[in-house]
Coordinates of C-alpha atoms and ligand atoms in Angstrom, one line a residue:
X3 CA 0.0 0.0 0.0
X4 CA 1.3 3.7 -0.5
X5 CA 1.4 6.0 2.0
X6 CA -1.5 7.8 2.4
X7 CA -1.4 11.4 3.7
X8 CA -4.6 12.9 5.8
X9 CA -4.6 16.6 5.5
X10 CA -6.5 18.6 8.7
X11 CA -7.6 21.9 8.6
X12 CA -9.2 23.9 11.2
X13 CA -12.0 26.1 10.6
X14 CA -13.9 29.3 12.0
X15 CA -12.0 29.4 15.1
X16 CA -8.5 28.6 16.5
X17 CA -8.3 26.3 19.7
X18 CA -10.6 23.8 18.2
X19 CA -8.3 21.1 19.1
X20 CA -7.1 20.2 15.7
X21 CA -3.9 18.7 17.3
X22 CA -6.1 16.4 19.6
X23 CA -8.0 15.1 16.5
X24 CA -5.4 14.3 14.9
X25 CA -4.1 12.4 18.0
X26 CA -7.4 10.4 18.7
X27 CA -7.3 9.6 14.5
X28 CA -3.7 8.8 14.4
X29 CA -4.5 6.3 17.8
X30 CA -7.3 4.8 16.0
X31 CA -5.2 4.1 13.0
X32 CA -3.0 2.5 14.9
X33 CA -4.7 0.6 17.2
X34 CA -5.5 -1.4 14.0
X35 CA -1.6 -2.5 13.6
X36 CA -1.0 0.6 10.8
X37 CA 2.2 2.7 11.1
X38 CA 1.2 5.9 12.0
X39 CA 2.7 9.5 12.5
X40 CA 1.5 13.1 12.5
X41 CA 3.3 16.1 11.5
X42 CA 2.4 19.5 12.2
X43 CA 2.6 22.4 9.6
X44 CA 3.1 25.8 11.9
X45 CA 2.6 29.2 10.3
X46 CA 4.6 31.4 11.7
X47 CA 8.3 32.6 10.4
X48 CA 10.2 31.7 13.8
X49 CA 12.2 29.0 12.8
X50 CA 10.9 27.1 15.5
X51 CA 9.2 27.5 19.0
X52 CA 12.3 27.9 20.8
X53 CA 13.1 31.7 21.6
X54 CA 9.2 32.2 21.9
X55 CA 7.8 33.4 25.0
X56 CA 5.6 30.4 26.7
X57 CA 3.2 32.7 27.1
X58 CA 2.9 33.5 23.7
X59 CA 3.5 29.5 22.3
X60 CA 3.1 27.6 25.2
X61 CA 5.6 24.9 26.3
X62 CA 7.8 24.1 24.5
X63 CA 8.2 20.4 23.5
X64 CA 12.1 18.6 23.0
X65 CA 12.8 15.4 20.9
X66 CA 14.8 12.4 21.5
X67 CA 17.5 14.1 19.1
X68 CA 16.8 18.0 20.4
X69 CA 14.2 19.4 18.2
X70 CA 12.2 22.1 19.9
X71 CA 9.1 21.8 18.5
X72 CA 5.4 22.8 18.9
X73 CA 3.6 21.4 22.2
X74 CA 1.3 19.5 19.6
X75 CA 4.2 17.3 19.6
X76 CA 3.9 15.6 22.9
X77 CA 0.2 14.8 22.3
X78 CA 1.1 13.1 19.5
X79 CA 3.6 11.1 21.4
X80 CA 1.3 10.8 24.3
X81 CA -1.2 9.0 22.2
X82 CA 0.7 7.1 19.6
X83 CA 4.0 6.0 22.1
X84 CA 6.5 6.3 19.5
X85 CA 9.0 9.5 19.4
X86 CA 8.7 12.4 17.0
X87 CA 11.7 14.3 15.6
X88 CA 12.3 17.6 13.9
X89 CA 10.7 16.5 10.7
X90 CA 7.3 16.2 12.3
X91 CA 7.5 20.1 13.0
X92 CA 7.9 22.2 10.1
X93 CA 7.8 26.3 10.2
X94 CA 6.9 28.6 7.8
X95 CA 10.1 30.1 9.7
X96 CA 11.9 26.7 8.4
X97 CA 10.7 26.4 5.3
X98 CA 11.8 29.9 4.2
X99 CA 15.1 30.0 5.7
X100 CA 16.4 26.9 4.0
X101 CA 14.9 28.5 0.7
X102 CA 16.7 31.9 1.2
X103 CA 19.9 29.5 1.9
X104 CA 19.5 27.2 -1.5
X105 CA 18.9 30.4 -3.6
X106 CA 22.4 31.9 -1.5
X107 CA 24.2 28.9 -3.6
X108 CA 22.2 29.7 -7.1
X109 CA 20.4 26.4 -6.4
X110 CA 17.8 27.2 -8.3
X111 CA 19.6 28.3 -11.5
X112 CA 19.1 32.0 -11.3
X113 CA 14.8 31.6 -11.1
X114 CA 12.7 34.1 -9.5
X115 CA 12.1 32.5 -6.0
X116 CA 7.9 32.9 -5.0
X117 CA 6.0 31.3 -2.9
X118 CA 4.5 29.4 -5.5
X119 CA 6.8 27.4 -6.5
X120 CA 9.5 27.4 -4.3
X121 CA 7.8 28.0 -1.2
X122 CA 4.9 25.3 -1.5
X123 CA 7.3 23.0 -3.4
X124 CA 9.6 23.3 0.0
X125 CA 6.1 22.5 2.1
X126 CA 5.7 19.3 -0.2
X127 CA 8.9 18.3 -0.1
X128 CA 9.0 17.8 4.1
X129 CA 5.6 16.3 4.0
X130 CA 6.3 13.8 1.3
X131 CA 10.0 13.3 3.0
X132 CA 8.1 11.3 6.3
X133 CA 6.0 9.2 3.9
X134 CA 9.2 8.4 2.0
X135 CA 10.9 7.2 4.9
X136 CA 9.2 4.0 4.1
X137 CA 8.3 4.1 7.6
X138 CA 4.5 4.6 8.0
X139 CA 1.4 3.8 6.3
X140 CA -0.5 7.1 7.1
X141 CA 0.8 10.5 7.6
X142 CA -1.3 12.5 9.6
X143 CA -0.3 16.5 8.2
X144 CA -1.9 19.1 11.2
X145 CA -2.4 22.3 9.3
X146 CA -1.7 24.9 12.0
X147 CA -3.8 28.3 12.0
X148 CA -7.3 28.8 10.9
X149 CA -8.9 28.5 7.0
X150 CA -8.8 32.5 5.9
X151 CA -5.4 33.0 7.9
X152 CA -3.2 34.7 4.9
X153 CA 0.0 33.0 6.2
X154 CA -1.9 29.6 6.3
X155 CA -2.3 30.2 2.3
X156 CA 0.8 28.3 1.5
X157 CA 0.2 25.4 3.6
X158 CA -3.2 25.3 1.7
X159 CA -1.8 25.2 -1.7
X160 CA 1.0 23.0 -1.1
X161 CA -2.3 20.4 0.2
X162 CA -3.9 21.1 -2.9
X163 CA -1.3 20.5 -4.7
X164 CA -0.1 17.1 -3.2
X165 CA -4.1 15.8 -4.1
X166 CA -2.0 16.0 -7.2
X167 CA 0.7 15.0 -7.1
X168 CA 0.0 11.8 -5.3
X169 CA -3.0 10.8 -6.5
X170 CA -6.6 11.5 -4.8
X171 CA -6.9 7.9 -3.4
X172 CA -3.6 8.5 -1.6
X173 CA -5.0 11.7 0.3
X174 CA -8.0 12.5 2.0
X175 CA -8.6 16.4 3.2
X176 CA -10.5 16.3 6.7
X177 CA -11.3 20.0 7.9
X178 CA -11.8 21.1 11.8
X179 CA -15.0 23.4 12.3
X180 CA -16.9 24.7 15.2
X181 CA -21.3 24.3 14.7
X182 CA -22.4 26.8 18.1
X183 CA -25.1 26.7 20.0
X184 CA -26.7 29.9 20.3
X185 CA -28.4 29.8 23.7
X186 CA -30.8 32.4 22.8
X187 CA -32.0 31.0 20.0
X188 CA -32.1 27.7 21.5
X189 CA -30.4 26.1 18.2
X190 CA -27.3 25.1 16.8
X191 CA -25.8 27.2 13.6
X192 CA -24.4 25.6 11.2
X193 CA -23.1 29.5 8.8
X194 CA -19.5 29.9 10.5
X195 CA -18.9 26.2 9.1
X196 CA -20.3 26.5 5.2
X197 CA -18.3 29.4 5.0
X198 CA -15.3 27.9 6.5
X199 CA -15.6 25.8 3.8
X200 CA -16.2 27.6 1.3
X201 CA -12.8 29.5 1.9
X202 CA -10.9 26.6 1.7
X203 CA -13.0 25.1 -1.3
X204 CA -11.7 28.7 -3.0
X205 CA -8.1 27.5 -2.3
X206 CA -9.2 24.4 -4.4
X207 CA -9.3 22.3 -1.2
X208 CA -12.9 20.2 -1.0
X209 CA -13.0 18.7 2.8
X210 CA -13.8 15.0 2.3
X211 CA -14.9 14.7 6.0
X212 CA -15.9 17.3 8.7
X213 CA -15.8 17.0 12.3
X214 CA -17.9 19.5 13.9
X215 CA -16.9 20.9 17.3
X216 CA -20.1 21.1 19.4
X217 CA -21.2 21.9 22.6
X218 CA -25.0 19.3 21.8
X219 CA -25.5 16.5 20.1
X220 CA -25.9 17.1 16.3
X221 CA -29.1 15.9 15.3
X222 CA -30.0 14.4 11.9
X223 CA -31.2 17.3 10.2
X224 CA -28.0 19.4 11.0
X225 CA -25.8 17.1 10.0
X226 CA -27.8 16.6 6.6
X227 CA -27.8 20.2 6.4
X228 CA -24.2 20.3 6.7
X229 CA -23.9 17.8 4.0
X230 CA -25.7 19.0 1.7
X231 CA -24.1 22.8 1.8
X232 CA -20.6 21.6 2.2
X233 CA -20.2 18.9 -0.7
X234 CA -20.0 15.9 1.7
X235 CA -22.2 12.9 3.0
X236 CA -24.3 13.4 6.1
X237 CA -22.0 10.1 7.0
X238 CA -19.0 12.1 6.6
X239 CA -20.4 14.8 9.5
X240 CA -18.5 13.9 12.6
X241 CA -19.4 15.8 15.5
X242 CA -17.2 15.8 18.4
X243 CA -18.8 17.0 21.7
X244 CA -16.6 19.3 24.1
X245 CA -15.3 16.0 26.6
X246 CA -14.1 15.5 29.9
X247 CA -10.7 14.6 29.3
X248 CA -8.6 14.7 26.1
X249 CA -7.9 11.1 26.1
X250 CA -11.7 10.2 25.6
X251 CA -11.5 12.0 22.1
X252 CA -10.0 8.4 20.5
X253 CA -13.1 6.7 22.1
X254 CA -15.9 9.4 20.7
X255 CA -14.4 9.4 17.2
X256 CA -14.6 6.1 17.3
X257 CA -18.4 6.2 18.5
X258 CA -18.8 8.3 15.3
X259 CA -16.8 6.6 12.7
X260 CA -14.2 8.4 12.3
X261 CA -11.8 5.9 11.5
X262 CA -14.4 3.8 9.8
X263 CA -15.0 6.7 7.3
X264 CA -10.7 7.4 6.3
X265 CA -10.2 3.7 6.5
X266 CA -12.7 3.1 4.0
X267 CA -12.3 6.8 1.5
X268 CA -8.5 6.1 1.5
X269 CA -9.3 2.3 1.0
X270 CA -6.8 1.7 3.5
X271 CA -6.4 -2.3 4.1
X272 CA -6.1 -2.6 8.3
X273 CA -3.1 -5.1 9.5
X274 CA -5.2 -6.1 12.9
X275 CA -8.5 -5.9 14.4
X276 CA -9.1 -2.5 16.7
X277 CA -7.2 -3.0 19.8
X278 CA -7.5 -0.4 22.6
X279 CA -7.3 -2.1 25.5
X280 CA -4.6 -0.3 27.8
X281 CA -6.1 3.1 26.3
X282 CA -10.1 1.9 27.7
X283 CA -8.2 1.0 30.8
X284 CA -6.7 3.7 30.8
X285 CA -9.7 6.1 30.3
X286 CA -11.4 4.2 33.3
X287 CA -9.0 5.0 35.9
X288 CA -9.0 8.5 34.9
X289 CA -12.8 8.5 34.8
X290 CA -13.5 6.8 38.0
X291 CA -10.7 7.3 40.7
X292 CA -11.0 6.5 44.1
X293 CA -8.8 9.1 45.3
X294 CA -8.1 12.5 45.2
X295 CA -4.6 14.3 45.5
X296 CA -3.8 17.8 46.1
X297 CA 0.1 19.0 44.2
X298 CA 1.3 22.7 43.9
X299 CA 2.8 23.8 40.9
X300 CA 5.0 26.4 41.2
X301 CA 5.9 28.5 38.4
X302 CA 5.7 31.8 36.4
X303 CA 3.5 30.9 33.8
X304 CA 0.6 29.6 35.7
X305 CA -1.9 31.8 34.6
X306 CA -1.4 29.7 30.9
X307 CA -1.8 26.3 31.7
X308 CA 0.0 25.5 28.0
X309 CA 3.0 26.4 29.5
X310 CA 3.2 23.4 31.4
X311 CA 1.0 21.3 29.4
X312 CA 3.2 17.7 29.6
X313 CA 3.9 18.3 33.3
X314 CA 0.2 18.4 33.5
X315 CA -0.6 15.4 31.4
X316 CA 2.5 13.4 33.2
X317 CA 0.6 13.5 36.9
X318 CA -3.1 12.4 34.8
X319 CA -1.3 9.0 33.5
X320 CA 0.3 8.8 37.6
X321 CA -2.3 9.2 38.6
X322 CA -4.5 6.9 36.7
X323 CA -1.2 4.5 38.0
X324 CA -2.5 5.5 41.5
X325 CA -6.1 5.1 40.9
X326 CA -6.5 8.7 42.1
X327 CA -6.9 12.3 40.6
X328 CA -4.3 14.7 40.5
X329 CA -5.5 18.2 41.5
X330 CA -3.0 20.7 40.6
X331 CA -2.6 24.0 42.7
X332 CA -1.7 26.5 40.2
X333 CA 0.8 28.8 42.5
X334 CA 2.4 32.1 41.0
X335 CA 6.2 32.0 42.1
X336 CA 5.7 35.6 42.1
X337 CA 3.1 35.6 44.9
X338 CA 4.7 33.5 47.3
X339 CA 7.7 34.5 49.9
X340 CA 8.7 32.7 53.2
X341 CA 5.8 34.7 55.2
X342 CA 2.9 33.7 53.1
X343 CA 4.0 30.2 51.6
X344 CA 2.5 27.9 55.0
X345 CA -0.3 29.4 54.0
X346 CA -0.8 29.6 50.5
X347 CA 0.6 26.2 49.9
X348 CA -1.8 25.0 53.1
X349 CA -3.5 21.2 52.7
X350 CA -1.0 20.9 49.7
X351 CA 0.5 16.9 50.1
X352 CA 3.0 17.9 46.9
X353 CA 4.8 20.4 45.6
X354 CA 6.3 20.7 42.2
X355 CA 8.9 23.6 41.4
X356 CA 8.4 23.9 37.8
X357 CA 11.5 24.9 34.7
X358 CA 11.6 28.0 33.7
X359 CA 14.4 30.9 32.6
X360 CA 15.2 34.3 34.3
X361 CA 15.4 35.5 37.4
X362 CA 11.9 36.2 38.1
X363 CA 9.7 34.4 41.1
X364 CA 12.7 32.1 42.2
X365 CA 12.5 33.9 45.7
X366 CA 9.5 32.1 45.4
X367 CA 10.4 29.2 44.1
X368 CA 13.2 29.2 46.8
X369 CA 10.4 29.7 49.2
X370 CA 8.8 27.1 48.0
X371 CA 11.5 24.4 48.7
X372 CA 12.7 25.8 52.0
X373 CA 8.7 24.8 52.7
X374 CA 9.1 21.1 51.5
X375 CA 12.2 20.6 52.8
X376 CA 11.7 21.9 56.3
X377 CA 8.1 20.3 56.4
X378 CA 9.0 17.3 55.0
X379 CA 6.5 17.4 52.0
X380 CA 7.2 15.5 48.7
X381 CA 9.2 17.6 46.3
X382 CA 10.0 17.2 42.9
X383 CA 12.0 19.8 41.1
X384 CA 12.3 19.8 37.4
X385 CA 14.9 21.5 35.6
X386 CA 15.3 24.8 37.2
X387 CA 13.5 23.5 40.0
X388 CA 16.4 21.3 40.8
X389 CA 18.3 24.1 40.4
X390 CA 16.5 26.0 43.3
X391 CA 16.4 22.8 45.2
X392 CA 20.4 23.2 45.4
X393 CA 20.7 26.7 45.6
X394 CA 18.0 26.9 48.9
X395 CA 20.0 23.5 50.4
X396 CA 23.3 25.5 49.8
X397 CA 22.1 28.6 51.2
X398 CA 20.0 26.9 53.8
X399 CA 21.7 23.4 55.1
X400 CA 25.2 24.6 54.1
X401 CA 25.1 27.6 55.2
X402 CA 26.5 29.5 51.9
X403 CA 25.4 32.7 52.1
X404 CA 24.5 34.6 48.9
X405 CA 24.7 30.9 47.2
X406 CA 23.2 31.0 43.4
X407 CA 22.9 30.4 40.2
X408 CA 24.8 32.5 37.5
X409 CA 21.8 32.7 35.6
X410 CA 20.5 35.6 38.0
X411 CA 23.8 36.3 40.3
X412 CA 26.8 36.7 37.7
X413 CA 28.8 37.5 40.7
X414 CA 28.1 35.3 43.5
X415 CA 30.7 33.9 45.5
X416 CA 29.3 30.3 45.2
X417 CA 27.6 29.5 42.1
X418 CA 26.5 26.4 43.1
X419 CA 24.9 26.7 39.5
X420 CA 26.7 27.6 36.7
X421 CA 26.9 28.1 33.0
X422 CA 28.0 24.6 31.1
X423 CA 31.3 25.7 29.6
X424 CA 30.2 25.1 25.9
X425 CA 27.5 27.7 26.3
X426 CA 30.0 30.4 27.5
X427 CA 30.4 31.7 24.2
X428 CA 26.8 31.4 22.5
X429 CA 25.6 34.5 21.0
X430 CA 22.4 33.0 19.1
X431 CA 19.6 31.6 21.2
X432 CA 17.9 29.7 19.0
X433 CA 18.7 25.6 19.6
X434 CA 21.9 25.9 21.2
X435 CA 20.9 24.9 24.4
X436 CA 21.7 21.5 25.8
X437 CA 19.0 20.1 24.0
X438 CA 17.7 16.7 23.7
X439 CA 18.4 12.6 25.4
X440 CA 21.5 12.5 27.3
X441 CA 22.3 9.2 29.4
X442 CA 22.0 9.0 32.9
X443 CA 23.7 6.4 35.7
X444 CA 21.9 6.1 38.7
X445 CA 23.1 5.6 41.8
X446 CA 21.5 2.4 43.6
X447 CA 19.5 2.7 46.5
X448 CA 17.9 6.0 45.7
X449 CA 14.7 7.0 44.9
X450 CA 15.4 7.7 41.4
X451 CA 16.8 3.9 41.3
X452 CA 13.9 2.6 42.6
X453 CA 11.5 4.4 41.1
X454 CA 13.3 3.1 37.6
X455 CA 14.1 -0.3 38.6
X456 CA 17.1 0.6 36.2
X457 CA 20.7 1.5 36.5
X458 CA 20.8 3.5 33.2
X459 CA 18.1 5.8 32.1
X460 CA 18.1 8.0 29.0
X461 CA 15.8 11.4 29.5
X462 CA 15.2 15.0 27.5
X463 CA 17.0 17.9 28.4
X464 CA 16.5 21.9 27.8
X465 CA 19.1 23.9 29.6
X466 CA 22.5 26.3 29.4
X467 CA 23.1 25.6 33.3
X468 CA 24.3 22.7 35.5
X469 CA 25.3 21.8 39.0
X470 CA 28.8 23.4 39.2
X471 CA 30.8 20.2 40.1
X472 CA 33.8 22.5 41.9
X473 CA 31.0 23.0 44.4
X474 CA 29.7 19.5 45.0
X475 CA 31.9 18.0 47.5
X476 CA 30.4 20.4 49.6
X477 CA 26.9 20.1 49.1
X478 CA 27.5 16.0 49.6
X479 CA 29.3 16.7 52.5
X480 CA 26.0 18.4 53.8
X481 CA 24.0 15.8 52.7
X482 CA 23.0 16.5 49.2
X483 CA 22.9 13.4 47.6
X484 CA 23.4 13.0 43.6
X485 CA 21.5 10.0 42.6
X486 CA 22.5 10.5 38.6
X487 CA 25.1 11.9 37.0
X488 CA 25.9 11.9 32.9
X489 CA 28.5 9.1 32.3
X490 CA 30.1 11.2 29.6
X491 CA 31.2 14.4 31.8
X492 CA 30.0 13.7 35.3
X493 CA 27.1 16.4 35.0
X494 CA 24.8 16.0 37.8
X495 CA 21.2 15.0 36.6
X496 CA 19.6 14.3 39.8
X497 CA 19.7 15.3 43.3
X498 CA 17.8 13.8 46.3
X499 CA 17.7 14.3 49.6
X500 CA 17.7 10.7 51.5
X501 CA 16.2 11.7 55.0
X502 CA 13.2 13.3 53.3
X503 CA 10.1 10.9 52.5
X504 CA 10.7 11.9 48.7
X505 CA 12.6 15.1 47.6
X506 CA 14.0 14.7 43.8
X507 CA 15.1 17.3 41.8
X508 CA 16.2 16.6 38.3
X509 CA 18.4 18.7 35.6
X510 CA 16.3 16.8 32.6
X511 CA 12.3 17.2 31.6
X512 CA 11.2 14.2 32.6
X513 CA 7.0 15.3 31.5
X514 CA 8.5 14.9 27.9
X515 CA 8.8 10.8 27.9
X516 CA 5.0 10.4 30.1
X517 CA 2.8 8.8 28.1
X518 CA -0.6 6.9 28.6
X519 CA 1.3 3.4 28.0
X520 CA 4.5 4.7 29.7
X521 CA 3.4 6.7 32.7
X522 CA 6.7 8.1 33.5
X523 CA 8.2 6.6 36.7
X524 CA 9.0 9.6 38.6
X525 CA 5.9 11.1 38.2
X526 CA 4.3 7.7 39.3
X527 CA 6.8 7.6 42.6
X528 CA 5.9 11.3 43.6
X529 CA 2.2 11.1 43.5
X530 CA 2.5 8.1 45.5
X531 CA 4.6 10.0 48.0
X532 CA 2.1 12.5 47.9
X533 CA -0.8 10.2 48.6
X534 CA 0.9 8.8 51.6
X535 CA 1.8 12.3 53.3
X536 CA -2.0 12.7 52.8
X537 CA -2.6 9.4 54.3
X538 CA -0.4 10.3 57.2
X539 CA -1.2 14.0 58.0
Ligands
LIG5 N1 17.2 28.4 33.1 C1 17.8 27.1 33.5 C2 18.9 26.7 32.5 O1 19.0 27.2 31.5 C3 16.7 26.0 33.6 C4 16.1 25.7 32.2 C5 14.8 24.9 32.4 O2 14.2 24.9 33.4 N2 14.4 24.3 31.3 O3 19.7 25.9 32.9

C-alpha cells in the first residue's frame, strides 16, 4: 500500500483542538496494527518555538534528538507511544530559511524565487519526506492556524497540490469546524462552518470529511444540512462534543466513525482488528478514581496552563497509576515569599517547582523548597527546580550565604549553579541549548533507582546551566545526595535528599517521555509520595 497522507484543517476558530483530533485519529489508525505518525505544519516565520515566550506559544516540546518543537508534539507522542523528531514540525520560519539559503548557492539556477513554486514546493517536499521514509502507512499533516489566515495560504496550496501530485486515493482532506449553539436561539448554527468551507474550497481544497466541534448532540437534520451545503455525506459529519478529558476524544471518534469513514475513503487495508485495550483501561482510571490528590505547581507561567502542558498530562497518567486524581494548585512563584507560603501552599501533600528561565519568582520558588524541605512534603523539582532545590539547600543546610545560580547572580561567590562551559560563548539563542536525550547512571539505592528499577536511564534535556561540580563536594558533605550523573562528563542530573520521604530534583524534563502506556516513573513515585503524606497527615 502507499502511503497515504490525511490533510486537517481547522475552521472558524482557532483552539478547536485540531492537534487532539489528529491524536485520537492517528491512535485509531493505529490501534489497528497501521504505522502511523502526524506532523504538524506551523505558520509562523520563527524558525521554531524555541526563543518564543511560553506565554505567547506555550511549552515548548524537545525530541529524543533535540528538536524544539510545537507542544502539539507531545500529544502526538502521548497517544501514539512512538517518538517524534524535527521532521514532524515544520515552520513557515523553516521552510523559508532553508529556501533563502539554497537560492544563496544559485540552487535554483538563477529563477525568481515565489511562494509558489518554491515556497509550496519546499512545504511538499518535508511532508512527502516522512511518507518516503518508508516508515509509516499514514501520515497525519496538522495544518496549524485557521482557514482564511493569509499565512496559512501556502500550507493550503501546497495540500492542494499534493491531491495531485500523489493521486486523490492516496490523500483525503478532513477540515476542523466549530457548529455553536446559540443559547438564545435555542439552536445550533451551522453558517461559521459553510463558510469555512467555502474558503478553503476557493483555495481548491474540498473537505472530504468534517468533524464539527459542538457543545449538543448534532441531530440528523443538521448534520444533513451540513452535507448538503458543504459537498459531503451526512456520514462524513463527525461531531465531536466538548469531553471530559482529552484522552476520551480516541473513544468518541470512534463512536462516530471516524476511523471507519478514512479507512474506507482512503481504502486503507487494516493489518489487525481494533485493539485499545490499555487506552479503555486507561480512560477508566482517569474517569473513575478512588482518590483524590492535592500538588502545587509552582511556576511563572501559571496563569497559561500550556505552558506546562506535559507536566500536567504526566501527573493524569500517575495518577490513573494510582487510581487517584491529581489536583494541581496553580501557584504564581511571584506571589509567594517565606511569610505567606504555609499558607498559600496549606493542605497541599506535593509540591512541584516547575522549569523556567530568568530570574523572576525564584524567591518564590526558593520559598517554595525551603517549605518542602523543612516540612518534610514530597518535592519534585524539574529543571530549574532542581536548580533552586540546590541553591536553597546551599544557602539553607550549608550555610552558603548569597549561594546562586549564574543565571540571575553573575557575581556570586558560590555559584552552586553555573553556566556549562560550551555555552560560554553562545551569542544566538535559537537551539543551542543543551538540547535533547542524554544518558543518565543512577546511583543504587535511591529514589530515582527505585523508582526506575534501572541502572541506566536516558531522559530529555532543555538547559545552558548545570550543578557546578567545583561545588559538590560540599553540598555531599552536607548531605546532598546526587543519585544521577551523565557518564560522559559527570554532569549532575539528579539530586535527592535521603532523609526526606521523597525530595527529587532533576536537571532533565522528565513530563516529555509520560505517556498513557508509559506513565513516567517519577511522576508515578511522587504522586504516591504525595498520597501517603496525605494518608499520614
Ligand atoms: N534556566 C535554566 C537553565 O538554562 C533552567 C532551564 C529549564 O528549566 N528548562 O539551565
Amino acid at each position: 500500500m502507499s502511503t497515504k497522507y490525511i490533510f486537517v484543517t481547522g475552521g472558524v476558530t482557532s483552539s478547536l483542538g485540531k492537534g487532539i483530533i489528529c491524536a485520537s485519529l492517528g491512535r485509531l489508525l493505529s490501534a489497528r496494527g497501521l504505522r502511523v505518525t502526524i506532523q504538524k505544519l506551523d505558520p509562523y516565520i520563527n524558525v521554531d518555538p524555541g526563543t518564543m515566550n511560553p506565554y505567547e506559544h506555550g511549552e515548548v516540546y524537545v525530541t529524543d534528538a533535540g528538536a524544539e518543537t510545537a507542544l502539539d508534539l507531545g500529544h502526538y507522542e502521548r497517544f501514539l507511544d512512538l517518538p517524534t523528531s524535527q521532521p514532524n514540525n515544520v515552520t513557515t520560519g523553516r521552510s523559508y530559511y532553508d529556501v533563502i539559503m539554497k537560492e544563496r548557492k544559485v540552487a535554483y539556477l538563477g529563477k525568481t524565487i515565489q511562494v509558489v513554486p518554491h515556497i509550496t514546493d519546499e512545504i511538499k517536499s518535508r511532508v512527502r519526506a516522512l511518507g518516503e521514509t518508508g516508515h509509516y502507512d499514514v501520515v497525519i499533516v496538522e495544518v496549524g492556524g485557521t482557514v482564511g489566515d493569509i499565512e496559512g495560504l501556502p500550507y493550503i496550496e501546497a495540500m492542494r497540490q499534493m491531491r495531485y501530485d500523489v493521486g486523490r486515493k492516496n490523500t483525503l482532506s478532513i477540515h476542523l469546524t466549530l457548529v455553536p449553539y446559540l443559547k438564545a436561539a435555542g439552536e445550533v448554527k451551522t453558517k461559521p462552518t459553510q463558510h469555512s468551507v467555502k474558503m478553503l474550497q476557493e483555495s481548491g481544497l474540498q473537505p472530504d470529511i468534517l468533524v464539527c466541534r459542538a457543545e449538543v448532540p448534532l441531530e440528523a437534520s443538521i448534520r444533513k444540512k451540513i452535507a448538503q451545503f458543504c459537498n459531503v455525506e451526512v456520514e462524513d459529519v463527525i461531531a465531536s462534543l466538548d469531553a471530559k478529558s482529552i484522552y476520551e476524544v480516541p473513544l468518541l471518534m470512534l463512536d462516530e466513525g471516524l476511523d471507519a469513514r478514512v479507512i474506507e475513503k482512503l481504502d486503507i487495508k487494516v493489518k489487525s482488528d481494533l485493539n485499545l485495550d490499555v487506552w479503555r483501561k486507561f480512560v477508566k482510571s482517569v474517569r473513575n478514581p478512588s482518590k483524590n490528590v492535592k500538588i502545587a505547581l509552582v511556576g511563572k507561567y501559571v496563569e497559561h496552563h500550556d505552558a506546562y502542558m506535559s507536566i500536567v498530562e504526566a501527573f493524569i497518567h500517575a495518577g490513573a497509576v494510582n487510581d487517584c486524581c491529581v489536583e494541581i494548585d496553580w501557584v504564581q512563584s511571584d506571589d509567594l515569599t517565606e511569610e505567606n507560603v504555609g499558607q498559600k501552599l496549606n493542605g497541599i501533600s506535593g509540591i512541584l517547582v516547575a522549569p523556567g528561565f530568568g530570574g523572576r519568582g525564584i524567591d518564590g520558588k526558593l520559598a517554595a523548597v525551603t517549605y518542602a524541605r523543612t516540612n518534610n512534603i514530597p518535592f519534585f523539582g524539574i529543571c530549574l527546580g532542581m536548580q533552586c532545590a540546590v541553591i536553597e539547600f546551599a544557602r539553607n543546610v550549608c550555610g552558603l550565604e548569597g549561594a546562586n545560580s549564574a543565571e540571575f547572580d553573575a557575581k556570586t561567590e558560590f555559584p552552586v549553579i553555573d553556566i556549562m562551559a560550551e555555552q560560554k560563548n553562545i551569542k544566538n539563542m535559537g537551539g543551542t541549548m543543551r538540547l535533547g536525550k542524554y544518558d543518565c547512571k543512577l546511583i543504587p539505592g535511591t529514589k530515582s533507582s527505585a523508582a526506575y528499577g534501572s541502572d541506566l536511564i536516558s531522559e530529555r534535556h532543555r538547559h545552558r546551566y548545570e550543578l557546578n561540580n567545583d561545588l559538590r563536594k560540599q553540598l555531599e558533605d552536607c548531605g546532598l545526595q546526587v543519585a544521577g550523573t551523565n557518564p560522559d562528563r559527570e554532569l549532575v542530573e539528579i539530586v535527592e535528599i535521603p532523609e526526606n520521604r521523597w525530595f527529587v530534583g532533576v536537571q532533565f524534563h522528565p513530563e516529555l517521555k509520560s505517556t498513557v502506556r508509559n506513565p513516567h516513573p517519577l511522576f508515578v513515585g511522587f504522586v504516591e509520595a504525595a498520597l501517603d503524606y496525605q494518608a499520614e497527615s
